[in-house]
Amino acid sequence: MSDPKSPSERAAPAVTEAEAARAIAEAARSLAGLAASTLVSVDIASMTPYTPGRPWRLLAEELQIPENDLCLLAANENVLGPSKLGIEAAQRALEEVNLYPDGGSILLREALAARHGVTPDHISVGNGSNEIIELLVRTFVGPGETVVTAWPSFVVYRLVTQAAGREILIAPLRDDRYDLSALAALVDQRTKIVFIANPNNPTGTYVPKRQLAAFLDRIPRSVIVVLDEAYHEYAVAEDYPDGVRDFRAHPRLVVLRTFSKAFGLAGLRIGYGGMDPSLVRFLDCVRQPYNTSTVAQAAALAALDDESHLRTSVRMVREGMTHLTQRFEALGLEVVPSQANFLLVKIGRPAAPLVQAMRARGVLVRDMRGYDLPDTIRMTVGTRAQNLVAAELIEELLA
Ligand SMILES: Cc1ncc(COP(=O)(O)O)c(C=O)c1O
């Protein structure tokens, strides 16, 4: 019997379903690109700007609530305020702001390196850890390469990847946790970076050390794995890994930390990444020469030594978390166990009206519709007094 296929058809290599789907997606993207305005790329044209919260002073004025009575529990900041040592150092540094900052953040990197038992060339300092996330994508993810992460997770991974015109592949969370098998299944020869928020924002859940070690063993060493440990200082679970200490031997592991959370310096925008010096060097080529300010560097350096502020902040969060969890569970609400400084609470119905009603009374929690979690709220653990106000208000509004 004659073969009905032409010789070229017979020789064609098998195309997997995933490859076919990718080819279709790429064709669609380039067609959309042709149709898009010439002002920006199709990736940027399809984005919506990140919506920042209303400035709290304006809000207090609008709501006619004294500024000090507002409970700002929407952005996972340190509700105890900044470290006093940090403020004093920042004030002193203001005297020098006629001069450019130290573009190499030398003193801060030395202090961080000593703390982590590495040399300063392992540390890259950024305008918040957000900047390092962006720099990693811009520096290392080339055309045709991809980023892999989970969802719901920190939204900035997606935003910076899209803005850079690169593709992001998303593994859904399973039971509110990173599903490392699903994440590993998305990794292929095109993958350049995997982002893992540990603990995760917005769930507060974490990837335990053994699971993370097994995941790293499965992933090709050519892939950069970014452990975003923005909430590291709050995590107390015994099997919670310290990325810097536990996975030192991994050549492509990047560990991100920030001064925005437990150290209370969110407004100064300073964070850092620990990684192999070869990676730091490439980030140095791409970043702005003076990406962090004199004031931020000085405050961060001083805050690092403020052990007492850090201890008090962490203790307050752990105690408040226990209190709030009990109160919410008594209302029949499901609370996701958290290792961070916030709680994800499942309301069991659309939560936006509750968020709005709380806002009107001066208690700000996070509306989670943007994270595709419309039936939940995310609430920063506040001071004892703030927690009481928030819990009583929720009890009243849900009654
Ligand atoms: C998981 C995660 N990573 C990074 C950041 C960014 O922190 P930074 O203020 O250092 O840019 C946040 C802030 O909310 C976060 O939740």
Tab-separated table of C-alpha atoms and ligand atoms in Angstrom:
chain	number	residue	atom	x	y	z
A	1	MET	CA	0.000	0.000	0.000
A	2	SER	CA	1.295	3.429	-0.827
A	3	ASP	CA	1.899	5.897	2.037
A	4	PRO	CA	-0.556	8.842	1.631
A	5	LYS	CA	1.848	11.245	3.403
A	6	SER	CA	4.353	13.305	1.437
A	7	PRO	CA	8.052	12.743	2.332
A	8	SER	CA	8.194	16.060	4.163
A	9	GLU	CA	5.155	15.125	6.270
A	10	ARG	CA	6.691	11.779	7.087
A	11	ALA	CA	9.907	13.478	8.253
A	12	ALA	CA	8.171	16.096	10.411
A	13	PRO	CA	9.103	15.690	14.103
A	14	ALA	CA	6.238	15.052	16.532
A	15	VAL	CA	4.862	18.274	18.029
A	16	THR	CA	3.702	18.034	21.604
A	17	GLU	CA	0.435	19.580	22.674
A	18	ALA	CA	2.307	22.087	24.817
A	19	GLU	CA	4.494	23.156	21.884
A	20	ALA	CA	1.467	23.565	19.654
A	21	ALA	CA	-0.345	25.628	22.294
A	22	ARG	CA	2.733	27.807	22.696
A	23	ALA	CA	3.022	28.361	18.942
A	24	ILE	CA	-0.637	29.381	18.766
A	25	ALA	CA	-0.217	31.762	21.716
A	26	GLU	CA	2.853	33.314	20.116
A	27	ALA	CA	1.082	33.765	16.789
A	28	ALA	CA	-1.850	35.414	18.584
A	29	ARG	CA	0.509	37.728	20.440
A	30	SER	CA	2.254	38.837	17.284
A	31	LEU	CA	-1.051	39.374	15.452
A	32	ALA	CA	-2.299	41.429	18.390
A	33	GLY	CA	1.004	43.295	18.267
A	34	LEU	CA	0.394	44.246	14.646
A	35	ALA	CA	-3.034	45.552	15.574
A	36	ALA	CA	-1.911	47.452	18.677
A	37	SER	CA	-1.142	51.121	18.760
A	38	THR	CA	2.427	51.965	17.810
A	39	LEU	CA	2.884	53.986	20.999
A	40	VAL	CA	3.608	50.986	23.235
A	41	SER	CA	4.033	47.227	22.870
A	42	VAL	CA	0.946	45.035	23.004
A	43	ASP	CA	2.089	43.772	26.395
A	44	ILE	CA	2.068	47.262	27.859
A	45	ALA	CA	-1.123	48.213	26.016
A	46	SER	CA	-2.905	45.347	27.755
A	47	MET	CA	-1.794	46.365	31.262
A	48	THR	CA	-3.661	48.436	33.831
A	49	PRO	CA	-1.654	50.580	36.253
A	50	TYR	CA	-1.176	49.327	39.803
A	51	THR	CA	-3.688	51.224	41.937
A	52	PRO	CA	-2.040	52.551	45.092
A	53	GLY	CA	-4.151	53.069	48.225
A	54	ARG	CA	-5.582	56.541	48.902
A	55	PRO	CA	-3.036	58.572	50.907
A	56	TRP	CA	-4.027	58.125	54.549
A	57	ARG	CA	-3.983	61.841	55.424
A	58	LEU	CA	-6.442	62.640	52.647
A	59	LEU	CA	-8.553	59.712	53.683
A	60	ALA	CA	-8.689	60.860	57.320
A	61	GLU	CA	-9.820	64.262	56.073
A	62	GLU	CA	-12.476	62.783	53.775
A	63	LEU	CA	-13.808	60.449	56.450
A	64	GLN	CA	-13.505	63.177	59.089
A	65	ILE	CA	-11.672	60.801	61.361
A	66	PRO	CA	-8.657	61.975	63.418
A	67	GLU	CA	-5.469	60.766	61.700
A	68	ASN	CA	-4.377	58.794	64.747
A	69	ASP	CA	-7.631	56.867	64.823
A	70	LEU	CA	-7.189	55.409	61.349
A	71	CYS	CA	-6.261	51.712	61.406
A	72	LEU	CA	-3.992	51.216	58.399
A	73	LEU	CA	-4.136	47.456	58.008
A	74	ALA	CA	-4.140	47.091	54.215
A	75	ALA	CA	-0.479	47.114	53.178
A	76	ASN	CA	1.362	44.816	55.612
A	77	GLU	CA	3.481	47.619	56.996
A	78	ASN	CA	5.004	47.708	60.468
A	79	VAL	CA	2.231	49.203	62.596
A	80	LEU	CA	4.695	50.016	65.415
A	81	GLY	CA	6.409	52.547	63.168
A	82	PRO	CA	10.030	52.750	62.060
A	83	SER	CA	12.996	51.825	64.211
A	84	LYS	CA	14.017	54.858	66.308
A	85	LEU	CA	17.652	54.173	65.465
A	86	GLY	CA	16.679	54.202	61.807
A	87	ILE	CA	14.920	57.577	62.138
A	88	GLU	CA	17.898	59.157	63.903
A	89	ALA	CA	20.308	57.900	61.253
A	90	ALA	CA	17.986	59.149	58.506
A	91	GLN	CA	17.852	62.593	60.126
A	92	ARG	CA	21.644	62.764	60.294
A	93	ALA	CA	21.895	61.630	56.674
A	94	LEU	CA	19.617	64.489	55.583
A	95	GLU	CA	22.537	66.861	56.271
A	96	GLU	CA	24.425	65.243	53.371
A	97	VAL	CA	21.810	65.146	50.676
A	98	ASN	CA	23.579	67.761	48.583
A	99	LEU	CA	25.928	64.870	47.716
A	100	TYR	CA	25.023	61.852	45.619
A	101	PRO	CA	24.495	58.642	47.578
A	102	ASP	CA	27.059	55.859	47.711
A	103	GLY	CA	26.138	54.155	44.436
A	104	GLY	CA	27.654	50.896	45.653
A	105	SER	CA	25.848	50.918	49.056
A	106	ILE	CA	29.184	49.789	50.479
A	107	LEU	CA	28.533	50.138	54.221
A	108	LEU	CA	25.100	48.566	54.020
A	109	ARG	CA	26.298	45.676	51.863
A	110	GLU	CA	29.176	45.040	54.256
A	111	ALA	CA	26.799	44.933	57.209
A	112	LEU	CA	24.362	42.653	55.379
A	113	ALA	CA	27.164	40.387	54.223
A	114	ALA	CA	28.495	40.055	57.776
A	115	ARG	CA	25.009	39.232	59.019
A	116	HIS	CA	24.530	36.512	56.402
A	117	GLY	CA	28.071	35.104	56.479
A	118	VAL	CA	28.860	35.976	52.867
A	119	THR	CA	31.052	38.552	51.159
A	120	PRO	CA	29.568	41.926	50.081
A	121	ASP	CA	29.788	40.986	46.402
A	122	HIS	CA	26.906	38.558	47.070
A	123	ILE	CA	24.542	41.445	47.897
A	124	SER	CA	22.587	43.723	45.586
A	125	VAL	CA	20.671	46.642	47.122
A	126	GLY	CA	17.526	48.012	45.512
A	127	ASN	CA	14.859	50.694	45.731
A	128	GLY	CA	12.694	48.252	47.658
A	129	SER	CA	12.932	44.572	46.844
A	130	ASN	CA	10.453	45.453	44.102
A	131	GLU	CA	13.271	47.023	42.152
A	132	ILE	CA	15.347	43.874	42.381
A	133	ILE	CA	12.396	41.813	41.138
A	134	GLU	CA	12.142	44.104	38.153
A	135	LEU	CA	15.899	44.147	37.540
A	136	LEU	CA	16.058	40.351	37.641
A	137	VAL	CA	13.442	40.081	34.914
A	138	ARG	CA	14.904	42.863	32.779
A	139	THR	CA	18.446	41.556	33.131
A	140	PHE	CA	18.010	37.822	32.777
A	141	VAL	CA	14.834	37.016	30.850
A	142	GLY	CA	15.558	37.334	27.146
A	143	PRO	CA	13.230	37.166	24.141
A	144	GLY	CA	11.421	33.821	24.036
A	145	GLU	CA	12.319	33.016	27.647
A	146	THR	CA	9.721	32.703	30.382
A	147	VAL	CA	9.052	33.391	34.039
A	148	VAL	CA	7.221	30.866	36.199
A	149	THR	CA	5.336	31.618	39.404
A	150	ALA	CA	2.107	30.896	41.261
A	151	TRP	CA	-1.187	32.740	41.629
A	152	PRO	CA	-2.496	34.282	43.823
A	153	SER	CA	0.940	35.495	44.765
A	154	PHE	CA	2.823	38.779	44.720
A	155	VAL	CA	1.409	40.716	41.788
A	156	VAL	CA	4.672	42.480	40.935
A	157	TYR	CA	6.175	39.291	39.393
A	158	ARG	CA	3.439	39.445	36.783
A	159	LEU	CA	3.513	43.209	36.262
A	160	VAL	CA	7.247	43.495	35.627
A	161	THR	CA	7.303	40.436	33.365
A	162	GLN	CA	4.455	41.779	31.274
A	163	ALA	CA	6.013	45.243	31.114
A	164	ALA	CA	9.253	43.668	29.886
A	165	GLY	CA	7.321	41.930	27.083
A	166	ARG	CA	8.059	38.468	28.443
A	167	GLU	CA	5.734	35.572	29.073
A	168	ILE	CA	4.740	34.482	32.572
A	169	LEU	CA	3.425	30.994	33.293
A	170	ILE	CA	1.274	30.586	36.353
A	171	ALA	CA	0.616	27.545	38.543
A	172	PRO	CA	-2.493	27.997	40.697
A	173	LEU	CA	-2.083	27.655	44.462
A	174	ARG	CA	-3.351	24.416	45.960
A	175	ASP	CA	-5.066	24.700	49.349
A	176	ASP	CA	-3.750	28.289	49.545
A	177	ARG	CA	-0.148	27.067	49.167
A	178	TYR	CA	2.442	27.024	46.414
A	179	ASP	CA	2.028	23.751	44.527
A	180	LEU	CA	5.660	22.942	43.774
A	181	SER	CA	4.817	19.979	41.508
A	182	ALA	CA	2.616	22.224	39.368
A	183	LEU	CA	5.369	24.846	39.363
A	184	ALA	CA	8.002	22.295	38.327
A	185	ALA	CA	5.714	21.057	35.542
A	186	LEU	CA	5.797	24.552	33.985
A	187	VAL	CA	9.591	24.656	33.927
A	188	ASP	CA	11.088	23.785	30.557
A	189	GLN	CA	14.047	24.815	28.442
A	190	ARG	CA	12.555	28.300	28.003
A	191	THR	CA	12.275	29.021	31.741
A	192	LYS	CA	14.689	31.625	33.053
A	193	ILE	CA	13.270	32.618	36.444
A	194	VAL	CA	10.974	30.958	38.981
A	195	PHE	CA	9.549	33.286	41.649
A	196	ILE	CA	8.491	31.786	44.975
A	197	ALA	CA	7.164	34.129	47.667
A	198	ASN	CA	7.993	32.490	50.980
A	199	PRO	CA	5.887	33.234	52.996
A	200	ASN	CA	3.436	33.944	50.236
A	201	ASN	CA	1.544	37.205	49.904
A	202	PRO	CA	-1.529	37.181	50.072
A	203	THR	CA	-1.985	33.830	51.852
A	204	GLY	CA	0.821	33.933	54.452
A	205	THR	CA	1.482	30.231	53.808
A	206	TYR	CA	5.014	28.927	53.351
A	207	VAL	CA	7.015	26.275	51.557
A	208	PRO	CA	8.804	24.049	54.113
A	209	LYS	CA	12.546	23.474	53.855
A	210	ARG	CA	12.433	19.827	52.723
A	211	GLN	CA	9.918	20.492	49.965
A	212	LEU	CA	11.950	23.427	48.758
A	213	ALA	CA	15.145	21.361	48.720
A	214	ALA	CA	13.398	18.639	46.690
A	215	PHE	CA	12.058	21.268	44.266
A	216	LEU	CA	15.496	22.814	43.769
A	217	ASP	CA	16.884	19.346	43.013
A	218	ARG	CA	14.284	18.889	40.259
A	219	ILE	CA	14.882	22.212	38.537
A	220	PRO	CA	17.744	22.586	36.034
A	221	ARG	CA	20.633	24.542	37.501
A	222	SER	CA	20.406	26.999	34.612
A	223	VAL	CA	17.127	28.386	36.020
A	224	ILE	CA	17.278	31.293	38.468
A	225	VAL	CA	15.073	30.501	41.464
A	226	VAL	CA	14.062	33.615	43.386
A	227	LEU	CA	12.954	33.100	46.975
A	228	ASP	CA	11.139	36.260	47.931
A	229	GLU	CA	11.455	36.401	51.712
A	230	ALA	CA	9.910	39.823	52.298
A	231	TYR	CA	8.203	38.503	55.454
A	232	HIS	CA	11.101	36.325	56.596
A	233	GLU	CA	11.520	37.955	60.025
A	234	TYR	CA	7.947	37.099	61.051
A	235	ALA	CA	8.148	33.404	60.194
A	236	VAL	CA	8.492	31.172	63.230
A	237	ALA	CA	7.611	27.690	61.910
A	238	GLU	CA	10.438	25.267	62.644
A	239	ASP	CA	10.605	23.950	59.102
A	240	TYR	CA	10.491	27.422	57.512
A	241	PRO	CA	13.722	27.719	55.511
A	242	ASP	CA	16.198	30.573	55.624
A	243	GLY	CA	17.035	30.838	51.938
A	244	VAL	CA	20.421	32.451	52.489
A	245	ARG	CA	21.609	29.923	55.087
A	246	ASP	CA	19.996	26.734	53.810
A	247	PHE	CA	20.596	26.889	50.070
A	248	ARG	CA	23.932	28.640	49.919
A	249	ALA	CA	25.358	26.033	47.527
A	250	HIS	CA	22.801	26.715	44.778
A	251	PRO	CA	24.540	28.789	42.076
A	252	ARG	CA	21.371	30.395	40.731
A	253	LEU	CA	19.398	30.995	43.897
A	254	VAL	CA	18.410	34.584	44.670
A	255	VAL	CA	17.024	35.431	48.116
A	256	LEU	CA	15.137	38.714	48.473
A	257	ARG	CA	14.693	40.554	51.749
A	258	THR	CA	13.292	43.989	52.508
A	259	PHE	CA	13.437	46.763	55.082
A	260	SER	CA	9.785	47.585	54.330
A	261	LYS	CA	8.137	45.115	56.678
A	262	ALA	CA	9.613	44.085	60.050
A	263	PHE	CA	12.169	46.930	59.955
A	264	GLY	CA	9.423	49.486	59.352
A	265	LEU	CA	11.042	51.471	56.515
A	266	ALA	CA	8.531	50.967	53.676
A	267	GLY	CA	8.436	54.672	52.868
A	268	LEU	CA	12.187	54.841	52.320
A	269	ARG	CA	12.140	52.094	49.650
A	270	ILE	CA	15.070	49.845	50.362
A	271	GLY	CA	15.534	46.088	50.045
A	272	TYR	CA	18.199	43.650	48.939
A	273	GLY	CA	18.956	40.363	47.270
A	274	GLY	CA	21.559	37.750	48.146
A	275	MET	CA	22.935	35.865	45.135
A	276	ASP	CA	26.053	34.689	43.356
A	277	PRO	CA	28.456	37.599	42.621
A	278	SER	CA	28.199	36.915	38.877
A	279	LEU	CA	24.483	37.757	39.050
A	280	VAL	CA	25.099	40.871	41.175
A	281	ARG	CA	27.517	42.097	38.554
A	282	PHE	CA	24.899	41.861	35.794
A	283	LEU	CA	22.325	43.666	37.950
A	284	ASP	CA	24.956	46.376	38.500
A	285	CYS	CA	25.130	46.850	34.733
A	286	VAL	CA	21.378	47.321	34.392
A	287	ARG	CA	20.403	49.226	37.541
A	288	GLN	CA	20.523	52.991	37.899
A	289	PRO	CA	23.885	54.103	39.344
A	290	TYR	CA	22.224	55.767	42.372
A	291	ASN	CA	19.216	53.542	42.839
A	292	THR	CA	18.932	53.944	46.621
A	293	SER	CA	19.123	57.206	48.527
A	294	THR	CA	21.616	58.304	51.169
A	295	VAL	CA	18.785	58.530	53.684
A	296	ALA	CA	17.462	55.043	52.947
A	297	GLN	CA	20.917	53.450	53.142
A	298	ALA	CA	21.679	55.152	56.473
A	299	ALA	CA	18.325	54.240	58.016
A	300	ALA	CA	18.588	50.629	56.861
A	301	LEU	CA	22.085	50.286	58.271
A	302	ALA	CA	20.982	51.605	61.666
A	303	ALA	CA	17.728	49.618	61.700
A	304	LEU	CA	19.697	46.409	61.180
A	305	ASP	CA	21.186	46.886	64.643
A	306	ASP	CA	17.863	47.698	66.284
A	307	GLU	CA	17.277	44.181	67.577
A	308	SER	CA	14.822	45.366	70.189
A	309	HIS	CA	12.498	47.071	67.678
A	310	LEU	CA	12.602	43.973	65.503
A	311	ARG	CA	11.886	41.613	68.406
A	312	THR	CA	9.001	43.751	69.684
A	313	SER	CA	7.502	44.038	66.191
A	314	VAL	CA	7.643	40.298	65.581
A	315	ARG	CA	6.295	39.394	69.047
A	316	MET	CA	3.407	41.815	68.636
A	317	VAL	CA	2.485	40.259	65.286
A	318	ARG	CA	2.587	36.696	66.581
A	319	GLU	CA	0.434	37.582	69.610
A	320	GLY	CA	-2.005	39.619	67.549
A	321	MET	CA	-2.277	36.835	64.999
A	322	THR	CA	-3.355	34.335	67.655
A	323	HIS	CA	-5.903	36.766	69.069
A	324	LEU	CA	-7.387	37.679	65.680
A	325	THR	CA	-7.506	34.075	64.504
A	326	GLN	CA	-9.499	33.093	67.589
A	327	ARG	CA	-11.921	35.983	67.139
A	328	PHE	CA	-12.472	35.294	63.436
A	329	GLU	CA	-12.829	31.558	63.867
A	330	ALA	CA	-15.393	32.176	66.596
A	331	LEU	CA	-17.413	33.979	63.906
A	332	GLY	CA	-17.231	30.854	61.747
A	333	LEU	CA	-14.747	32.438	59.312
A	334	GLU	CA	-11.870	30.464	57.848
A	335	VAL	CA	-8.469	31.978	58.544
A	336	VAL	CA	-5.467	30.809	56.527
A	337	PRO	CA	-2.589	30.005	58.936
A	338	SER	CA	0.050	32.669	58.303
A	339	GLN	CA	3.790	33.005	58.879
A	340	ALA	CA	3.750	36.647	57.777
A	341	ASN	CA	2.357	39.827	59.418
A	342	PHE	CA	-1.079	39.529	57.849
A	343	LEU	CA	-4.033	37.175	57.686
A	344	LEU	CA	-6.159	36.072	54.772
A	345	VAL	CA	-9.702	35.656	56.053
A	346	LYS	CA	-12.387	33.875	54.058
A	347	ILE	CA	-15.680	35.668	54.495
A	348	GLY	CA	-17.769	33.120	52.596
A	349	ARG	CA	-19.446	35.791	50.454
A	350	PRO	CA	-18.311	38.815	48.418
A	351	ALA	CA	-16.112	40.797	50.775
A	352	ALA	CA	-16.118	44.184	49.001
A	353	PRO	CA	-19.126	45.561	50.956
A	354	LEU	CA	-17.396	44.625	54.225
A	355	VAL	CA	-14.143	46.281	53.102
A	356	GLN	CA	-16.056	49.440	52.150
A	357	ALA	CA	-18.012	49.545	55.398
A	358	MET	CA	-14.806	49.092	57.410
A	359	ARG	CA	-13.117	51.830	55.413
A	360	ALA	CA	-15.962	54.225	56.147
A	361	ARG	CA	-15.247	53.646	59.841
A	362	GLY	CA	-11.515	54.218	59.396
A	363	VAL	CA	-10.314	50.592	59.377
A	364	LEU	CA	-8.483	49.788	56.160
A	365	VAL	CA	-8.074	46.186	55.075
A	366	ARG	CA	-7.254	44.850	51.642
A	367	ASP	CA	-9.942	44.235	49.051
A	368	MET	CA	-8.785	41.042	47.355
A	369	ARG	CA	-10.698	41.216	44.087
A	370	GLY	CA	-7.470	42.134	42.308
A	371	TYR	CA	-6.016	38.841	43.499
A	372	ASP	CA	-9.056	36.890	42.233
A	373	LEU	CA	-10.093	36.249	45.838
A	374	PRO	CA	-13.349	38.260	46.021
A	375	ASP	CA	-14.653	36.387	49.072
A	376	THR	CA	-11.673	37.178	51.271
A	377	ILE	CA	-10.019	40.083	53.040
A	378	ARG	CA	-6.333	40.437	53.806
A	379	MET	CA	-5.658	42.206	57.062
A	380	THR	CA	-2.330	43.297	58.497
A	381	VAL	CA	-1.973	42.328	62.144
A	382	GLY	CA	-2.149	45.611	64.036
A	383	THR	CA	-1.338	46.778	67.515
A	384	ARG	CA	-3.404	45.257	70.304
A	385	ALA	CA	-5.736	48.254	70.223
A	386	GLN	CA	-6.097	48.193	66.431
A	387	ASN	CA	-6.818	44.471	66.441
A	388	LEU	CA	-9.594	44.986	68.972
A	389	VAL	CA	-11.157	47.788	66.935
A	390	ALA	CA	-10.945	45.769	63.712
A	391	ALA	CA	-12.230	42.523	65.222
A	392	GLU	CA	-15.170	44.247	66.934
A	393	LEU	CA	-16.041	46.079	63.750
A	394	ILE	CA	-15.984	42.888	61.702
A	395	GLU	CA	-18.138	41.177	64.311
A	396	GLU	CA	-20.611	44.048	64.189
A	397	LEU	CA	-20.715	44.281	60.382
A	398	LEU	CA	-21.092	40.561	59.823
A	399	ALA	CA	-23.730	40.149	62.551
B	1	LIG	C1	5.999	39.068	48.730
B	1	LIG	C2	6.472	40.479	48.632
B	1	LIG	N1	7.641	40.717	48.046
B	1	LIG	C3	8.120	41.961	47.911
B	1	LIG	C4	7.419	43.034	48.389
B	1	LIG	C5	7.965	44.406	48.085
B	1	LIG	O1	8.582	44.984	49.094
B	1	LIG	P1	9.442	46.307	48.920
B	1	LIG	O2	8.751	47.325	49.725
B	1	LIG	O3	10.782	45.910	49.462
B	1	LIG	O4	9.545	46.665	47.488
B	1	LIG	C6	6.205	42.855	49.026
B	1	LIG	C7	5.434	44.009	49.501
B	1	LIG	O5	4.306	43.963	49.837
B	1	LIG	C8	5.712	41.538	49.140
B	1	LIG	O6	4.524	41.299	49.707
